[in-house]
Coordinates of C-alpha atoms in Angstrom, one line a residue:
M1045 CA 0.0 0.0 0.0
S1046 CA 1.4 3.4 -0.9
S1047 CA 1.8 6.2 1.6
V1048 CA -0.9 8.9 1.8
R1049 CA -1.0 12.3 3.4
Y1050 CA -4.5 13.1 4.5
L1051 CA -5.6 16.7 5.3
I1052 CA -8.9 16.6 7.2
F1053 CA -11.4 19.5 6.8
P1054 CA -12.7 21.2 8.9
S1055 CA -9.8 22.1 11.2
A1056 CA -11.5 21.4 14.6
T1057 CA -10.0 17.9 14.6
N1058 CA -9.0 17.9 18.3
E1059 CA -12.3 19.2 19.6
N1060 CA -14.7 17.1 17.4
Q1061 CA -14.8 13.4 18.6
Y1062 CA -15.6 12.1 15.1
L1063 CA -12.8 14.1 13.4
K1064 CA -10.3 13.1 16.1
R1065 CA -11.1 9.4 15.6
I1066 CA -10.9 9.7 11.8
K1067 CA -7.5 11.3 12.2
E1068 CA -6.4 8.4 14.5
C1069 CA -7.7 5.8 12.1
L1070 CA -5.9 7.3 9.0
N1071 CA -2.6 7.8 10.9
N1072 CA -1.7 4.2 10.2
E1073 CA 0.6 2.0 8.1
G1074 CA 2.9 4.8 6.9
N1075 CA 0.1 7.3 6.2
V1076 CA -0.2 10.6 8.0
A1077 CA -3.4 12.5 8.8
L1078 CA -3.4 16.2 9.7
P1079 CA -6.0 18.8 10.6
F1080 CA -6.7 21.3 7.9
S1081 CA -4.9 24.6 8.0
L1082 CA -4.0 27.1 5.2
G1083 CA -0.3 26.4 5.8
E1084 CA -0.7 22.6 5.4
W1085 CA -3.0 23.1 2.4
F1086 CA -0.5 25.1 0.5
A1087 CA 2.4 22.9 1.6
R1088 CA 1.5 19.9 -0.5
D1089 CA 4.0 17.2 0.4
R1090 CA 5.6 15.4 -2.6
N1091 CA 7.2 12.7 -0.3
Y1092 CA 3.8 10.9 -0.3
T1093 CA 2.3 9.0 -3.1
K1094 CA -1.0 10.9 -2.7
N1095 CA -2.1 14.1 -1.0
V1096 CA -5.8 13.6 -0.1
L1097 CA -8.2 16.3 1.1
V1098 CA -11.0 14.8 3.3
L1099 CA -14.1 17.0 3.3
N1100 CA -16.6 16.8 6.1
W1101 CA -19.9 18.9 6.3
I1102 CA -18.5 21.4 3.7
E1103 CA -22.0 21.7 2.2
N1104 CA -23.2 23.3 5.4
Q1105 CA -21.4 26.5 4.2
T1106 CA -24.6 27.2 2.1
R1107 CA -26.7 27.1 5.3
Q1108 CA -24.4 29.4 7.2
R1109 CA -23.4 31.8 4.4
G1110 CA -25.9 31.4 1.6
L1111 CA -24.7 32.2 -1.9
V1112 CA -21.3 33.3 -0.6
G1113 CA -21.0 29.9 1.0
L1114 CA -21.7 28.2 -2.3
C1115 CA -19.0 30.3 -4.0
L1116 CA -16.6 29.5 -1.3
I1117 CA -17.2 25.7 -1.7
V1118 CA -16.7 25.9 -5.5
G1119 CA -13.6 28.1 -5.2
F1120 CA -12.0 26.0 -2.5
C1121 CA -12.6 22.7 -4.4
V1122 CA -11.3 24.1 -7.7
F1123 CA -8.1 25.6 -6.1
S1124 CA -7.5 22.3 -4.2
K1125 CA -7.5 20.5 -7.6
V1126 CA -5.0 23.1 -8.9
L1127 CA -2.8 22.3 -5.9
G1128 CA -2.9 18.6 -6.9
Y1129 CA -5.1 17.2 -4.2
D1130 CA -7.3 14.1 -4.6
M1131 CA -10.6 14.9 -2.9
V1132 CA -12.7 12.6 -0.7
W1133 CA -16.1 13.9 0.4
V1134 CA -17.6 12.2 3.5
V1135 CA -21.4 12.4 2.9
H1136 CA -22.7 12.7 6.5
N1137 CA -26.3 13.8 5.6
K1138 CA -28.6 13.7 2.7
K1139 CA -28.9 17.4 3.0
S1140 CA -27.9 19.9 5.7
H1141 CA -30.1 20.0 8.8
N1142 CA -32.3 22.9 9.8
L1143 CA -32.5 24.7 6.4
K1144 CA -34.7 27.7 7.0
S1145 CA -36.0 28.6 3.5
R1146 CA -36.5 27.3 0.0
W1147 CA -33.6 29.4 -1.2
S1148 CA -31.4 27.9 1.5
G1149 CA -32.5 24.4 0.4
F1150 CA -31.9 25.2 -3.2
L1151 CA -28.3 26.4 -2.6
N1152 CA -27.7 23.4 -0.5
S1153 CA -28.9 21.0 -3.2
V1154 CA -26.6 22.9 -5.8
A1155 CA -23.6 22.4 -3.4
I1156 CA -24.4 18.7 -3.0
S1157 CA -24.8 18.2 -6.7
F1158 CA -21.5 20.0 -7.4
L1159 CA -19.6 18.1 -4.8
S1160 CA -21.0 14.8 -6.1
K1161 CA -19.7 15.4 -9.6
F1162 CA -16.4 17.2 -8.7
V1163 CA -14.7 15.1 -6.0
D1164 CA -12.7 12.0 -6.7
S1165 CA -14.6 9.8 -4.4
K1166 CA -17.6 9.9 -2.0
I1167 CA -17.7 8.0 1.2
S1168 CA -20.7 7.3 3.5
H1169 CA -21.2 5.5 6.8
G1170 CA -24.7 4.4 5.8
V1171 CA -25.1 1.0 4.3
S1172 CA -28.3 1.5 2.2
F1173 CA -27.4 5.1 1.3
S1174 CA -24.0 4.0 0.0
E1175 CA -25.6 1.4 -2.3
K1176 CA -28.2 3.8 -3.7
M1177 CA -26.0 6.9 -4.1
E1178 CA -22.8 5.2 -5.4
C1179 CA -20.7 6.0 -2.4
R1180 CA -18.0 3.8 -0.9
Y1181 CA -19.2 2.4 2.3
V1182 CA -16.8 2.9 5.2
P1183 CA -17.6 1.8 8.8
H1184 CA -18.1 4.7 11.3
P1185 CA -15.1 4.9 13.7
V1186 CA -15.8 3.7 17.2
P1187 CA -15.8 6.6 19.6
F1188 CA -13.6 6.5 22.7
V1189 CA -16.0 6.6 25.7
Q1190 CA -15.3 6.5 29.4
E1191 CA -17.5 3.8 30.9
S1192 CA -19.6 4.4 33.9
K1193 CA -17.9 3.6 37.2
G1194 CA -21.1 2.1 38.6
L1195 CA -24.8 1.8 38.3
N1196 CA -26.8 4.3 40.3
K1197 CA -30.3 3.6 39.0
S1198 CA -33.2 5.1 40.8
K1199 CA -35.6 3.9 38.1
D1200 CA -35.7 2.0 34.8
Y1201 CA -35.6 4.4 31.9
Y1202 CA -34.9 5.0 28.2
L1203 CA -32.7 7.9 27.1
I1204 CA -32.6 10.4 24.4
F1205 CA -29.5 12.6 24.3
G1206 CA -27.6 15.2 22.2
R1207 CA -28.7 18.6 21.0
I1208 CA -32.5 18.6 21.0
Q1209 CA -33.5 19.8 17.5
R1210 CA -36.5 19.5 15.3
Y1211 CA -35.0 17.1 12.8
K1212 CA -34.6 14.5 15.6
R1213 CA -38.4 14.2 15.8
I1214 CA -38.5 13.8 19.6
D1215 CA -42.0 15.4 19.8
I1216 CA -43.4 12.7 17.5
V1217 CA -41.8 9.9 19.6
L1218 CA -43.2 11.3 22.8
N1219 CA -46.7 11.5 21.3
E1220 CA -46.6 7.8 20.5
L1221 CA -45.0 6.4 23.6
D1222 CA -47.0 4.7 26.3
F1223 CA -46.2 4.5 30.0
V1224 CA -42.4 4.3 30.1
N1225 CA -39.8 6.4 31.8
V1226 CA -37.8 8.7 29.5
I1227 CA -34.9 11.0 30.3
I1228 CA -34.1 13.6 27.6
A1229 CA -30.6 15.1 28.1
G1230 CA -29.3 18.0 26.0
K1231 CA -29.8 21.7 25.2
V1232 CA -33.1 22.3 23.5
A1233 CA -32.9 24.5 20.4
D1234 CA -34.8 27.8 20.8
D1235 CA -36.8 27.3 17.6
Y1236 CA -38.0 23.9 18.9
K1237 CA -38.8 24.7 22.5
K1238 CA -42.5 25.2 21.9
E1239 CA -43.3 21.9 20.2
F1240 CA -40.9 20.0 22.4
Y1241 CA -42.3 21.1 25.7
E1242 CA -45.9 20.8 24.5
A1243 CA -45.1 17.1 23.6
C1244 CA -43.5 16.6 27.0
G1245 CA -46.7 17.8 28.7
Q1246 CA -49.0 15.7 26.6
T1247 CA -47.2 12.4 26.4
K1248 CA -48.2 9.3 28.4
A1249 CA -44.5 8.7 29.3
D1250 CA -42.9 10.0 32.5
V1251 CA -40.4 12.5 31.1
D1252 CA -37.4 14.1 32.8
V1253 CA -35.6 16.8 30.8
F1254 CA -32.1 18.0 31.4
D1255 CA -32.1 21.1 29.2
R1256 CA -28.4 21.8 29.3
F1257 CA -25.0 20.7 28.1
L1258 CA -23.8 17.5 29.9
P1259 CA -20.2 16.8 30.5
D1260 CA -18.9 13.5 29.1
E1261 CA -18.8 11.7 32.5
E1262 CA -22.4 12.6 33.4
L1263 CA -23.6 11.7 29.9
N1264 CA -21.9 8.3 29.9
D1265 CA -23.4 7.5 33.3
L1266 CA -26.8 8.2 31.9
V1267 CA -26.2 6.1 28.8
S1268 CA -24.7 3.2 30.8
N1269 CA -27.6 3.1 33.2
A1270 CA -30.3 3.3 30.6
R1271 CA -32.4 0.4 29.4
G1272 CA -31.7 1.7 25.9
V1273 CA -31.3 4.8 23.8
I1274 CA -33.9 6.1 21.4
V1275 CA -32.8 7.7 18.1
A1276 CA -35.6 8.9 15.8
N1277 CA -33.8 11.3 13.5
D1278 CA -35.6 12.5 10.4
S1279 CA -34.6 10.2 7.5
Q1280 CA -35.2 13.0 5.0
S1281 CA -31.9 14.6 6.0
T1282 CA -30.1 12.1 8.3
I1283 CA -28.2 9.0 7.1
I1284 CA -26.7 7.7 10.4
S1285 CA -26.4 9.2 13.9
G1286 CA -23.1 9.4 15.9
S1287 CA -25.3 8.8 19.0
V1288 CA -25.8 5.2 17.9
F1289 CA -22.1 4.4 17.9
H1290 CA -21.6 6.3 21.2
T1291 CA -24.3 4.2 22.8
L1292 CA -23.1 0.8 21.3
A1293 CA -19.6 1.6 22.5
L1294 CA -21.0 1.5 26.0
G1295 CA -22.7 -1.8 25.3
V1296 CA -26.2 -0.3 25.5
P1297 CA -29.0 -1.1 23.0
V1298 CA -30.3 1.4 20.5
Y1299 CA -33.9 1.7 19.3
L1300 CA -34.4 2.9 15.7
E1301 CA -37.2 3.2 13.2
E1302 CA -37.3 1.2 10.0
G1303 CA -36.0 4.0 7.8
A1304 CA -32.8 4.4 9.9
F1305 CA -32.4 0.7 10.8
K1306 CA -31.3 -0.3 7.2
E1307 CA -28.4 2.2 7.2
Y1308 CA -26.5 0.2 9.8
D1309 CA -24.6 -3.1 9.4
S1310 CA -27.2 -5.9 9.8
R1311 CA -24.6 -7.9 11.7
Q1312 CA -24.3 -5.4 14.5
L1313 CA -25.7 -6.6 17.8
G1314 CA -27.8 -4.3 19.9
I1315 CA -29.6 -2.3 17.2
V1316 CA -33.4 -2.8 17.6
N1317 CA -35.9 -2.1 14.8
V1318 CA -39.0 -0.3 16.2
F1319 CA -42.2 -0.4 14.1
R1320 CA -44.3 1.4 16.7
W1321 CA -42.9 3.5 19.6
N1322 CA -45.8 2.4 21.8
D1323 CA -44.4 -1.1 21.6
L1324 CA -41.1 -0.1 23.0
H1325 CA -41.6 -1.5 26.5
K1326 CA -42.3 -4.9 25.0
M1327 CA -39.0 -5.2 23.2
E1328 CA -36.2 -7.2 24.8
V1329 CA -32.5 -7.4 23.7
E1330 CA -31.0 -10.8 23.8
F1331 CA -27.4 -9.9 23.8
S1332 CA -25.2 -8.9 26.7
R1333 CA -23.4 -5.5 26.9
E1334 CA -20.1 -7.2 26.3
E1335 CA -21.4 -8.9 23.2
I1336 CA -22.7 -5.6 21.8
K1337 CA -19.3 -3.8 22.4
E1338 CA -17.3 -6.7 20.9
S1339 CA -19.6 -6.7 17.8
L1340 CA -19.0 -3.0 17.3
L1341 CA -15.2 -3.2 17.7
E1342 CA -15.1 -6.1 15.2
L1343 CA -17.3 -4.5 12.5
N1344 CA -15.9 -0.9 12.9
S1345 CA -12.3 -1.5 13.6
D1346 CA -9.7 1.2 13.0
I1347 CA -8.1 -0.9 10.3
K1348 CA -11.4 -1.3 8.4
V1349 CA -12.0 2.5 8.6
M1350 CA -8.5 3.2 7.3
K1351 CA -8.7 0.7 4.4
G1352 CA -12.1 2.0 3.5
F1353 CA -10.8 5.5 3.0
Y1354 CA -7.8 4.4 0.9
S1355 CA -8.4 3.8 -2.8
D1356 CA -5.9 3.4 -5.6

């Protein structure tokens, strides 16, 4: 295998858990992976067989900057080609989340169309999406998580965690749930508060809300002590959710709807397909937490991620 120099965009590699893990996976077998910077971008290194620019969430520039963002995407990609980079686009979502207008949606679709045609290769962590959209499937890297030191359960509960935003469809889940205990942990977006708290007041479930950012240790305790984690993201924009892998890394089951279920490796233990949320309390997971963790580490090993990114 030839040596490759990867430059990972955006530059927040040490703060973002996903980008940090991708960097660690690609820093392997003579390859080097670096966070993006203008200095590294211009300093293309001819000592490597390939210089590869790995693009993550770049299409979001249209949501953040509108037409200027689209121009920045095109200019950046064209100049990267001039500098001699191979370009890999990691397709994290079908479209950017929380697009506010038709114009924003249009610009986003133009950016996605341009990237699809211009880059050298497309990668996705979604199984079904990769097949349909001619992307190369690469397993999602396993996050490093600090396991809970002990169980301090006061009650049996299901957990929903992460930023509480409209595309996660939590209000819909709450409207369908029957008499189960649910903890919802994460900062609620301002433009979603009304629908979210109305659903919390109307649901049959017993709901506790932690409307704030949770440090890793507290979050991992909540996940570890949960009966399972609910992920109901909108399949119109979402392909896979990082919350799923965070949960599985702790050996805890994840409950998904049919549309999302097919995006994950069918061999992965601990992923439960939910047809109706009011049946949640009837569903039992047959595998131990150790079996769930071992399954994830085998299917999504660092070597498999690294080899998935590399292409002659």
